[in-house]
XYZ file of N, CA and C in Angstrom:
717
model
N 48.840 -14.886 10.870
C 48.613 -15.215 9.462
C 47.948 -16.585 9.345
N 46.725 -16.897 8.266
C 46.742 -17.838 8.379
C 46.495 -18.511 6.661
N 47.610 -19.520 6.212
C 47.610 -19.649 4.878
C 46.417 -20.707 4.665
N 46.082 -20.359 3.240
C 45.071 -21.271 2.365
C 45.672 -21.508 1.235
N 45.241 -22.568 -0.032
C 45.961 -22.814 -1.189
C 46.262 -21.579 -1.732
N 45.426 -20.590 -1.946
C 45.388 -19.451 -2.896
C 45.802 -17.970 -1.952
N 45.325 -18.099 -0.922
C 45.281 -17.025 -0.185
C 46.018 -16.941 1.140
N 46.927 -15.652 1.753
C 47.635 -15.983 2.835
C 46.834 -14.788 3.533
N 46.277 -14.551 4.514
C 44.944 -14.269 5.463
C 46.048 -13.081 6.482
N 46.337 -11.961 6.573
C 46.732 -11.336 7.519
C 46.141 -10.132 8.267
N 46.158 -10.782 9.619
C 44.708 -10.401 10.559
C 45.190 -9.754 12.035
N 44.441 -9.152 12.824
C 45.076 -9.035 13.903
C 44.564 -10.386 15.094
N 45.532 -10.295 15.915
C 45.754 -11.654 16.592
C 44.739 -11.467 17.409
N 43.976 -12.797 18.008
C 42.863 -13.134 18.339
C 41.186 -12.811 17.582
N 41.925 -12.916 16.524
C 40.214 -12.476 15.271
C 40.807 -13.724 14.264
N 40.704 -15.072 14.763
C 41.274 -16.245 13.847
C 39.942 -16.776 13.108
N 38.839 -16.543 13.461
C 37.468 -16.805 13.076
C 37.043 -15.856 11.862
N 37.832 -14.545 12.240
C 37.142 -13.691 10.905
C 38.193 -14.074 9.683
N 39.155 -14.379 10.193
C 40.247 -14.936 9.341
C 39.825 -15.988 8.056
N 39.166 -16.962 9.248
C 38.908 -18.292 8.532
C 37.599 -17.562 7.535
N 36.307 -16.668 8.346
C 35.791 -16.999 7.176
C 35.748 -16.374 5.606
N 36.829 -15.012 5.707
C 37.453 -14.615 4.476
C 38.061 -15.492 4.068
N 39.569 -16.480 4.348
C 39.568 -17.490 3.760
C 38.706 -18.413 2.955
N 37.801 -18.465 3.737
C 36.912 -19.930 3.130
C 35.696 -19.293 2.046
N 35.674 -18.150 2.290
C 34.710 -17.724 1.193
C 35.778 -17.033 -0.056
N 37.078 -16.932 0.253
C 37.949 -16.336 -0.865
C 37.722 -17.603 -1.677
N 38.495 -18.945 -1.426
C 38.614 -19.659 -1.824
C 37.170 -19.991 -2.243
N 36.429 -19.938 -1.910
C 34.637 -20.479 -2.913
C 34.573 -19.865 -3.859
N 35.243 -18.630 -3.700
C 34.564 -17.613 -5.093
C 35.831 -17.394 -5.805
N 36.883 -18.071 -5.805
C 38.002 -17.386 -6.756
C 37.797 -18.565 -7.982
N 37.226 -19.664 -8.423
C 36.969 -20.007 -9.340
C 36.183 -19.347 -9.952
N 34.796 -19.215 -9.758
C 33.452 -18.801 -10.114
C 33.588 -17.509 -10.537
N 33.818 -16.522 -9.835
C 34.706 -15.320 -10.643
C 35.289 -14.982 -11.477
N 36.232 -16.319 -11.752
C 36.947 -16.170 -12.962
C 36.604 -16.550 -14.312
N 35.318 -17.289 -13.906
C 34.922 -18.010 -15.378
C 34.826 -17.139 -16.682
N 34.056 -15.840 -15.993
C 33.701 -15.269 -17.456
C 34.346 -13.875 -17.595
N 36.129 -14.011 -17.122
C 36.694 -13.401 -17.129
C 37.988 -13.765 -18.239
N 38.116 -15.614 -17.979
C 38.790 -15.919 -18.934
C 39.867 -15.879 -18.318
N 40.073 -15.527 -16.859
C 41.351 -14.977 -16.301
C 41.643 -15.591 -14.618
N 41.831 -16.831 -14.171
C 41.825 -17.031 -13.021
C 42.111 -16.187 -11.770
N 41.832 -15.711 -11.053
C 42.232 -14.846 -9.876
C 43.142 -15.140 -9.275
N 44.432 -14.844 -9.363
C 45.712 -15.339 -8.580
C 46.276 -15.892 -9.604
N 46.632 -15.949 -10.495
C 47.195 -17.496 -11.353
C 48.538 -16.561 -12.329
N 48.314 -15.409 -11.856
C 49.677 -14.581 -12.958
C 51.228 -14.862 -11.804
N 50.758 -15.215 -10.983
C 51.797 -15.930 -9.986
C 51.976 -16.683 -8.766
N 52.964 -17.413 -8.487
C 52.667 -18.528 -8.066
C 52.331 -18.616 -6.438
N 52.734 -17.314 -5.537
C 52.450 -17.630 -4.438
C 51.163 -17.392 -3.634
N 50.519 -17.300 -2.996
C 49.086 -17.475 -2.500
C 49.184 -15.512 -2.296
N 47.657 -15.284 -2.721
C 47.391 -13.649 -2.949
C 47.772 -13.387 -0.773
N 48.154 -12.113 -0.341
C 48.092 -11.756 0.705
C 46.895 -10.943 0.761
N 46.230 -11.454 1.712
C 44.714 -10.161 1.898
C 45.056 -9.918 3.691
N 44.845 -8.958 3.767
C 45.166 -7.569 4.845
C 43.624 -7.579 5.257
N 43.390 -8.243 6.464
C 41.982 -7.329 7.361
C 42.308 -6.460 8.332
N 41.588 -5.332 7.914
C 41.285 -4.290 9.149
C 40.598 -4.167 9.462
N 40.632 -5.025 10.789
C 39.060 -5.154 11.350
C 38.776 -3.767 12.295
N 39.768 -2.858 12.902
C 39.750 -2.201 13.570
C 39.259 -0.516 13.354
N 38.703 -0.153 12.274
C 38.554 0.414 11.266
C 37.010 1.265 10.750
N 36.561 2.419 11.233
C 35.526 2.942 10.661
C 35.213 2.703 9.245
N 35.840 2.480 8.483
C 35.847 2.531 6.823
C 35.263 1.316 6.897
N 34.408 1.273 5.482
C 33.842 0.094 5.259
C 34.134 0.398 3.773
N 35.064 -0.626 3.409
C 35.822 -0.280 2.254
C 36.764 -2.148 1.893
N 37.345 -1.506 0.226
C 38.263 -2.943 0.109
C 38.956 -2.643 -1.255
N 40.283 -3.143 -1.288
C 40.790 -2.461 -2.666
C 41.595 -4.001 -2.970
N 41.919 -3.996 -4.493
C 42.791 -4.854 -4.499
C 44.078 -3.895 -5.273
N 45.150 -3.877 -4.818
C 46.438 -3.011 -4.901
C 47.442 -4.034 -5.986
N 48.339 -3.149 -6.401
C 49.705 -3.333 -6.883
C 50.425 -1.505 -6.947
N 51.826 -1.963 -6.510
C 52.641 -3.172 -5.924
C 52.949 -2.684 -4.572
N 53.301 -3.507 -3.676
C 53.527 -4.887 -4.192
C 51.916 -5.312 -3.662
N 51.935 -6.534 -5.199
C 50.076 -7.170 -4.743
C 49.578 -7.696 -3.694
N 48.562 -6.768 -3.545
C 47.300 -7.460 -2.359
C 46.193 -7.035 -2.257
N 45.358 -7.616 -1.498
C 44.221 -7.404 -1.255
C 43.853 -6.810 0.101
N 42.980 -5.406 0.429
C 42.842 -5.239 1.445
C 41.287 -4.559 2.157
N 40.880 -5.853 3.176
C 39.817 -5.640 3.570
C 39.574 -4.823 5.082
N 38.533 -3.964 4.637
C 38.125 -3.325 5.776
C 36.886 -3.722 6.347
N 37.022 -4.564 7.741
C 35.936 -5.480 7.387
C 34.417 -5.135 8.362
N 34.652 -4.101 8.685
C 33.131 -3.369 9.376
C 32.162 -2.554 8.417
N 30.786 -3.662 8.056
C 30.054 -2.890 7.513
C 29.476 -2.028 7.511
N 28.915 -1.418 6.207
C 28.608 -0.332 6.358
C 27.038 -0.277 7.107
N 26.928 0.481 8.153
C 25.815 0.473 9.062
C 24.357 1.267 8.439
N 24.629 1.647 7.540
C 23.620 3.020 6.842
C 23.323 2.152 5.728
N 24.024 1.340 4.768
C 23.582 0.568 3.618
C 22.331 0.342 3.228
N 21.813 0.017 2.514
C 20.475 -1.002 1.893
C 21.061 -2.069 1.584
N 22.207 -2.470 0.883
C 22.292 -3.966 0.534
C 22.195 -4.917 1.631
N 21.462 -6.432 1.264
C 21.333 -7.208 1.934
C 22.237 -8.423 1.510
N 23.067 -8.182 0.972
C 24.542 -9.584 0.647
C 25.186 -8.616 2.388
N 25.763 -10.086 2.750
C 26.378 -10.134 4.130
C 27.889 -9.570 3.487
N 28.136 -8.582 4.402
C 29.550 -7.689 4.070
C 30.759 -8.242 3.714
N 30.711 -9.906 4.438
C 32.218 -10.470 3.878
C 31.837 -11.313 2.662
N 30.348 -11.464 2.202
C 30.770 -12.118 0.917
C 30.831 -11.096 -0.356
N 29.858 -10.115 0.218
C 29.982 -8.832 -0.570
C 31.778 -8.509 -1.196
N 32.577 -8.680 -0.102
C 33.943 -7.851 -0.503
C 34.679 -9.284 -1.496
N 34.982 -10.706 -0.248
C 35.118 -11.747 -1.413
C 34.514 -12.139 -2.177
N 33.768 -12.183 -3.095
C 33.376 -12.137 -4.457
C 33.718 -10.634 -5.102
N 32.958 -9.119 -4.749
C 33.876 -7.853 -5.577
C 35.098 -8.093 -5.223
N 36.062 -8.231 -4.569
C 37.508 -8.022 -4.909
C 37.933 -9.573 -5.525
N 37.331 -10.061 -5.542
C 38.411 -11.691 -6.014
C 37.908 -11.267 -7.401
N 36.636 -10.564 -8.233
C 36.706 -10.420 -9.421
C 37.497 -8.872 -10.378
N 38.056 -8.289 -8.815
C 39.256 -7.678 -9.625
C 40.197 -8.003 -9.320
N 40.434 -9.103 -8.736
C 42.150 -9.841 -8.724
C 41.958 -10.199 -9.681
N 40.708 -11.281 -10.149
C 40.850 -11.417 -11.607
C 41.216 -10.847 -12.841
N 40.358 -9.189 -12.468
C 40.506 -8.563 -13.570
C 42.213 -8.290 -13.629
N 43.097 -7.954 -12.334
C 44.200 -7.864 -12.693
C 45.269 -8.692 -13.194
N 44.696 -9.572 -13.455
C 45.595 -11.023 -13.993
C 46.168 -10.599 -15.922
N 44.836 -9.778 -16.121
C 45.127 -9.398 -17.720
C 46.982 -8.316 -17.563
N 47.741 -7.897 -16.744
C 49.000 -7.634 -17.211
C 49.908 -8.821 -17.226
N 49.401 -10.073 -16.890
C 50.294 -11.049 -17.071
C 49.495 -12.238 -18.681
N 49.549 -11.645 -18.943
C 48.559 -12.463 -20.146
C 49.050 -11.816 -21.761
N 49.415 -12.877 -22.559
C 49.504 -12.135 -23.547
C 50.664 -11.657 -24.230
N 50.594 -10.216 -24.914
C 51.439 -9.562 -24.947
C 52.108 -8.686 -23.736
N 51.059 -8.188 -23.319
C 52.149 -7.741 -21.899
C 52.756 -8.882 -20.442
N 52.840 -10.316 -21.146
C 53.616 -10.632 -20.144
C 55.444 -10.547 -19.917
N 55.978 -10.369 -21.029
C 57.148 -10.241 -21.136
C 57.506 -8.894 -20.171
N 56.707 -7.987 -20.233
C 56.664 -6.828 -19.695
C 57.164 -6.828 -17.876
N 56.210 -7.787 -17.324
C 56.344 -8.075 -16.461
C 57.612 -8.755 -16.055
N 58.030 -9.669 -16.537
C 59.797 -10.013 -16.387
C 60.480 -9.555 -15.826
N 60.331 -7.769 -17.138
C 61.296 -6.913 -16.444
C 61.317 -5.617 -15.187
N 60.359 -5.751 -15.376
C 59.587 -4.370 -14.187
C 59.248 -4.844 -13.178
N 58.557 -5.801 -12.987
C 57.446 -6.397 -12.214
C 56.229 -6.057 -11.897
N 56.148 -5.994 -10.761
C 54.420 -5.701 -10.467
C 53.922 -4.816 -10.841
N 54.634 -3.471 -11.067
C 54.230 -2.113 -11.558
C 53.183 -2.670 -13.197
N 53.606 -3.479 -13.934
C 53.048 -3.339 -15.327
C 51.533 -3.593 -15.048
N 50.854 -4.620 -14.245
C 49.738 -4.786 -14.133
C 48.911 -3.738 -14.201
N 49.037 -2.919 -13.091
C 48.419 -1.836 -12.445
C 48.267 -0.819 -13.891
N 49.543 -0.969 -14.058
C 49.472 0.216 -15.191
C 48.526 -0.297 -16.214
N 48.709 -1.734 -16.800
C 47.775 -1.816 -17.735
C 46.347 -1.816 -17.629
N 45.733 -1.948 -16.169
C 44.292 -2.069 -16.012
C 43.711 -0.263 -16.120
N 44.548 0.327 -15.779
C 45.143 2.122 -15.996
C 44.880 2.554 -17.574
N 45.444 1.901 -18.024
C 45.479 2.237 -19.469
C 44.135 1.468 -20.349
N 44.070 0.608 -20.332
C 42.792 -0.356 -21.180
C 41.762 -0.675 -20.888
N 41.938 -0.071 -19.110
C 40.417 -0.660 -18.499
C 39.770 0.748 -17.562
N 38.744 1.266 -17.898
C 38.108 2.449 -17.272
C 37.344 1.799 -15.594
N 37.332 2.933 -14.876
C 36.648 2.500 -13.782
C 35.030 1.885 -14.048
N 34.346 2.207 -15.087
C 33.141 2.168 -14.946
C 33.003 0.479 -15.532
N 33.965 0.202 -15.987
C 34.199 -1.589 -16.826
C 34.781 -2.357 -15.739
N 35.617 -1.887 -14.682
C 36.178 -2.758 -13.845
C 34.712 -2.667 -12.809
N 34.489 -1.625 -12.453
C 33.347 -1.662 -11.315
C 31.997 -2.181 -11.465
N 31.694 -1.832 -12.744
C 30.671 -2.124 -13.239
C 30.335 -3.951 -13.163
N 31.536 -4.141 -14.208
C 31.675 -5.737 -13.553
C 32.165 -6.822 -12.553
N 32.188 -6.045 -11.494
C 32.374 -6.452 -9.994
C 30.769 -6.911 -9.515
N 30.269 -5.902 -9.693
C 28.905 -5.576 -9.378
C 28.015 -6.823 -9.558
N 28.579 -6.601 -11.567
C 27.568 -7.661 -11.915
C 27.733 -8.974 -11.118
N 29.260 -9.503 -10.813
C 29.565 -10.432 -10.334
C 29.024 -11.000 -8.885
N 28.863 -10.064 -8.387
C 28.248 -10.218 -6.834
C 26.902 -10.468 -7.106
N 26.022 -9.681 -8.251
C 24.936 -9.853 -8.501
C 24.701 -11.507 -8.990
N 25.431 -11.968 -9.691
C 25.283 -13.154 -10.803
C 25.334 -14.343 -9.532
N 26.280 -14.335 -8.535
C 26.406 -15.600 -7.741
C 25.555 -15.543 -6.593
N 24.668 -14.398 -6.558
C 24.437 -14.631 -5.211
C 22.724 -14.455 -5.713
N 21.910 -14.451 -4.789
C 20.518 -14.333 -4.630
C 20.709 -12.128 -3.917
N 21.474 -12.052 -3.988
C 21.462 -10.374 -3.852
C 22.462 -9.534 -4.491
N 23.274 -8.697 -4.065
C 24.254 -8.324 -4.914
C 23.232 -6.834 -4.912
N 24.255 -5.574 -5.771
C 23.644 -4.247 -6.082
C 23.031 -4.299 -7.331
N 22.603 -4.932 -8.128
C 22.186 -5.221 -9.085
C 20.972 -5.706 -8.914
N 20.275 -6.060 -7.690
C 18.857 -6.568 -7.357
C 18.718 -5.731 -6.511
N 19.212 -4.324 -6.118
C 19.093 -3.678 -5.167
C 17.209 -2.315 -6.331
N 16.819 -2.288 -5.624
C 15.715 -1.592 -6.252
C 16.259 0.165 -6.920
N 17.290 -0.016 -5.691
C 17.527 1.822 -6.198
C 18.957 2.119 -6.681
N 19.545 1.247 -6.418
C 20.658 1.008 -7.622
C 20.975 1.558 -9.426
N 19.796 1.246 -9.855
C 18.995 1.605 -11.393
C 18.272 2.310 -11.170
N 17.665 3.143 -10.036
C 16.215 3.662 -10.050
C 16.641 4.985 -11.101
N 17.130 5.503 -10.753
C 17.822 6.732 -11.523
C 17.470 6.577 -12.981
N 17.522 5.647 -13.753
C 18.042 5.249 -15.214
C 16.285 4.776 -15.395
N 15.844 3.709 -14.695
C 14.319 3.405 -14.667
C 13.435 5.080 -14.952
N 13.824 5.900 -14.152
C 13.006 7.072 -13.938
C 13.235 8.215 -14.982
N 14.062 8.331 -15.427
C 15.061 8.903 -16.654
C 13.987 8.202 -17.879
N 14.186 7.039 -17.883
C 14.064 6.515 -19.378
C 12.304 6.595 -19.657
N 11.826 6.151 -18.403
C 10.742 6.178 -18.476
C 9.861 7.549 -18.636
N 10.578 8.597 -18.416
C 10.258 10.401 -18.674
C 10.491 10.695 -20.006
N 10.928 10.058 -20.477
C 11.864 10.646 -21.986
C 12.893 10.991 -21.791
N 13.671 11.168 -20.611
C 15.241 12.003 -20.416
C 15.921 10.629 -21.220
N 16.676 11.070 -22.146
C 17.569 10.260 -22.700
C 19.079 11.289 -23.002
N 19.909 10.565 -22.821
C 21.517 11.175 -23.143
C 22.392 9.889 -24.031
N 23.317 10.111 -24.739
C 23.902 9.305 -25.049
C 24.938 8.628 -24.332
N 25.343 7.153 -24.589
C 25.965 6.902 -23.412
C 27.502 7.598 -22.649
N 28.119 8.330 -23.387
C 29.071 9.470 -23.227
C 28.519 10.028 -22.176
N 27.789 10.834 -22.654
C 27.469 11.970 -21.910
C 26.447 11.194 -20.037
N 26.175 9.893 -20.375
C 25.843 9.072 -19.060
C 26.852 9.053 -18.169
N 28.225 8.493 -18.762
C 29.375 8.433 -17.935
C 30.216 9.178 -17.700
N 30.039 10.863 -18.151
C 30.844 12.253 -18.307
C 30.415 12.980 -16.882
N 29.129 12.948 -16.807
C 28.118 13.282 -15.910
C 27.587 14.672 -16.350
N 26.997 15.495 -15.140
C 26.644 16.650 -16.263
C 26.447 17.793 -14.930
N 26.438 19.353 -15.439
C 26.738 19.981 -14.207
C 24.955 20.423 -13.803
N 24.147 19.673 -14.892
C 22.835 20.294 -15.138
C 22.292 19.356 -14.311
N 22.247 18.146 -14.346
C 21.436 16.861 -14.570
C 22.235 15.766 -13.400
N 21.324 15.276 -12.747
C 21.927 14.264 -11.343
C 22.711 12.980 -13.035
N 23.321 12.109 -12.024
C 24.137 10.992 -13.319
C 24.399 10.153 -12.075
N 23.822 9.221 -12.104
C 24.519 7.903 -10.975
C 26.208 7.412 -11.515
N 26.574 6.689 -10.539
C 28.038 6.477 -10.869
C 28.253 5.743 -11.667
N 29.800 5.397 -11.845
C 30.287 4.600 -12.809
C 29.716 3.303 -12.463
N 29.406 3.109 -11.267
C 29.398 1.585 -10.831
C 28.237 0.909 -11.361
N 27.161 1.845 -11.280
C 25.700 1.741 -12.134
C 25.895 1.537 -13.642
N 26.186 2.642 -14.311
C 26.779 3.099 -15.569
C 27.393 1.431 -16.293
N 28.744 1.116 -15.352
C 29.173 -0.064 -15.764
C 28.103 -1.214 -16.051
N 27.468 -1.358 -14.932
C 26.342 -2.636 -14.590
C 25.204 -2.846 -15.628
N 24.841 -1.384 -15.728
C 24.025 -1.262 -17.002
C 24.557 -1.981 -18.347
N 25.601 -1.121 -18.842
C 26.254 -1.386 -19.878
C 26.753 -2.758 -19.982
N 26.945 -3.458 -18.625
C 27.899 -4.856 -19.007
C 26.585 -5.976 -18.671
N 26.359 -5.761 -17.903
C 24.642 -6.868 -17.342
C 23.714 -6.759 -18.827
N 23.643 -5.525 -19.227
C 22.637 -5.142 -20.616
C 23.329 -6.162 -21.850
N 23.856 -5.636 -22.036
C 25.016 -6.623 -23.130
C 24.508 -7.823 -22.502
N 25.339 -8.925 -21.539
C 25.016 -10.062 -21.387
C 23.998 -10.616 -21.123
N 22.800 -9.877 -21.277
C 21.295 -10.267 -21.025
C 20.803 -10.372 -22.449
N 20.825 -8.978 -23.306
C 19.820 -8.854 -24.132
C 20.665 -9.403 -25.385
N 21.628 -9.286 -25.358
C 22.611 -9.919 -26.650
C 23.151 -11.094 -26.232
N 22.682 -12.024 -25.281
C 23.347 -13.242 -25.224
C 24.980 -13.209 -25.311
N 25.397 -12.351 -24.791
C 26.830 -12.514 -24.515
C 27.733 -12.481 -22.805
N 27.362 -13.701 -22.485
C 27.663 -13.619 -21.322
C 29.346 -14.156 -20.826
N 30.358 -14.181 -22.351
C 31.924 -14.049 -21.964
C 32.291 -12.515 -22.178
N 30.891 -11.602 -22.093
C 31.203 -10.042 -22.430
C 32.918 -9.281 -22.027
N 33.040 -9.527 -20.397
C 34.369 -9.256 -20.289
C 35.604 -9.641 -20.873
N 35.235 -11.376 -20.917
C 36.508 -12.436 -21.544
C 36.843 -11.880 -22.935
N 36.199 -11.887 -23.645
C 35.918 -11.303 -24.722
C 36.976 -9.808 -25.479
N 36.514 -9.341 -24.188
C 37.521 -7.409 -23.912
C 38.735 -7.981 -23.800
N 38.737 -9.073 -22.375
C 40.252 -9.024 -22.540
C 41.266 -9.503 -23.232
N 40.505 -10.544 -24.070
C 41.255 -11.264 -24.566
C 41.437 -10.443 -25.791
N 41.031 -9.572 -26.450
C 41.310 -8.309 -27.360
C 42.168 -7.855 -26.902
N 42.387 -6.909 -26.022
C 43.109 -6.128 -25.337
C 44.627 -6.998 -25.109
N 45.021 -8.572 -24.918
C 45.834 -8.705 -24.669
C 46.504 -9.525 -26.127
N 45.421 -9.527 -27.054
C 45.803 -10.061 -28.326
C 46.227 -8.725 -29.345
N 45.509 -8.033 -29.117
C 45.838 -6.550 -30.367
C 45.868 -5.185 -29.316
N 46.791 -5.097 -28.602
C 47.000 -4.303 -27.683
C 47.172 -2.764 -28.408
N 47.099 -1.986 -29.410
C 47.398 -0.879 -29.402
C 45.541 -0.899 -30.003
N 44.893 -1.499 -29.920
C 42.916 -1.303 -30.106
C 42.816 -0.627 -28.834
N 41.787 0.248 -28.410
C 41.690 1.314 -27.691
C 40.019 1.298 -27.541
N 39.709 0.580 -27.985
C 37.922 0.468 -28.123
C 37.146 -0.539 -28.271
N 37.580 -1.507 -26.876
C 37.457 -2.931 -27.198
C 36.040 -2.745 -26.849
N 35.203 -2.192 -25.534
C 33.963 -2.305 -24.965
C 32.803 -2.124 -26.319
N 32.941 -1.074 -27.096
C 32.500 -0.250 -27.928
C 32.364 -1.798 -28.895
N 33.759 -2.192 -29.622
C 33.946 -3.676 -30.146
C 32.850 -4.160 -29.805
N 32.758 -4.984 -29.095
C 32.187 -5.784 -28.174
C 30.913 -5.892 -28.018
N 30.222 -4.667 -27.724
C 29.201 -4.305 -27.725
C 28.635 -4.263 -29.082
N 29.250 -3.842 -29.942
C 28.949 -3.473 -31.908
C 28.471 -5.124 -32.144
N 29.859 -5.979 -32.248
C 29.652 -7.689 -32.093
C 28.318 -7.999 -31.676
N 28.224 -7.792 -30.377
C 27.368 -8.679 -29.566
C 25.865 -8.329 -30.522
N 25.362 -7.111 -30.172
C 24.479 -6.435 -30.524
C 23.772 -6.707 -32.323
N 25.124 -6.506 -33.118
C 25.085 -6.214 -34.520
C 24.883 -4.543 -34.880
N 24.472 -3.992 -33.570
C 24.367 -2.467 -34.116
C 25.382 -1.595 -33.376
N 25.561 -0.247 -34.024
C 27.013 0.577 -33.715
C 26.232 0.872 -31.990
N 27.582 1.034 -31.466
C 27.170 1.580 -30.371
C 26.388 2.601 -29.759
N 26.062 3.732 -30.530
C 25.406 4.354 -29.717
C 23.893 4.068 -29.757
């Protein structure tokens, strides 16, 4: 194991180098992440996040879990990829901006919640208020925003939506993120990036997420904060 202020590093023995440099890049990016989240990464409690490498591992993969919380990296890239962000900053920056995102069950109205249950409430609330295509979507953007690469400067990432729009194929955004049994539909992860990068570009709203959550943890039975948000930013209804 090897501890940092924020982060406690658990690795297999004699890989103290890959250790350090997830450490040292957790810790670079768990501020910067959090800015326009509104939500520090780690800060819903007090002891340093545990992140799990498996270095030993075909998967090229990384989740951040509850309960009990952690983070866990699989740290052999993917060999077939196009992205050109280096695989361990790729995962610390996307997962430190959904530790962030999971900080919203301790915030708010649902912190009392937590008291009594514990770790279970988080999970559940990112379950309930937050769709995959809003958490992923803005991971994405995040990797995109700090770095000079990220999937968001990737050319074929959007190509789908570029090639679509530019034909006349248009769908509403429902039916973008439903998918369709007719019609190819890129993932949520796109879907998200679009929707949350679009917003903070063309409407000048770049606390777009902070924004959600801090709805979500101020008037918790609202059910349509993105939609909100987007109406706000924009001035026009969502679709």
């Amino acid at each position: 194991q090897a501890e940092w202020p924020d982060f406690r590093v658990v690795y297999p023995e004699g890989l103290d180098s890959l250790a350090n440099v997830y450490g040292r890049l957790l810790e670079q990016y768990r501020i910067p992440v959090s800015r326009s989240t509104g939500m520090e990464a780690g800060s819903g409690y007090r002891r340093p996040t545990p992140v799990i490498l498996h270095a030993y591992n075909g998967v090229s993969n990384a989740m951040v879990a509850w309960a009990p919380k952690r983070m866990e990296f699989y740290t052999l890239g993917m060999p077939y990829a196009t992205e050109a962000l280096p695989w361990e900053k790729n995962l610390a920056i996307h997962e430190s901006r959904h530790l962030s995102q999971m900080m919203l069950g301790y915030k708010g109205f649902f912190k009392p919640f937590h008291w009594i249950t514990g770790d279970m409430v988080p999970i559940g609330i990112n379950g309930l208020y937050a769709p995959s295509f809003l958490l992923e979507g803005d991971a994405v953007v995040a990797e995109t925003a700090l770095t000079d690469l990220g999937r968001g400067r990737d050319g074929d990432f959007l190509n789908y939506y570029h090639s679509a729009f530019d034909t006349g194929h248009i769908r509403n955004w429902t039916a973008w993120k439903y998918g369709s049994w007719r019609h190819y539909t890129p993932n949520y992860y796109a879907l998200g990036y679009l929707t949350i990068a679009g917003t903070r570009v063309f409407y000048d709203d770049p606390m777009f997420i902070a924004n959600i959550f801090q709805r979500i943890y101020r008037m918790p039975l609202r059910f349509n904060s993105v939609r909100k948000e987007v109406k706000l930013a924009s001035g026009m209804k969502f679709r």
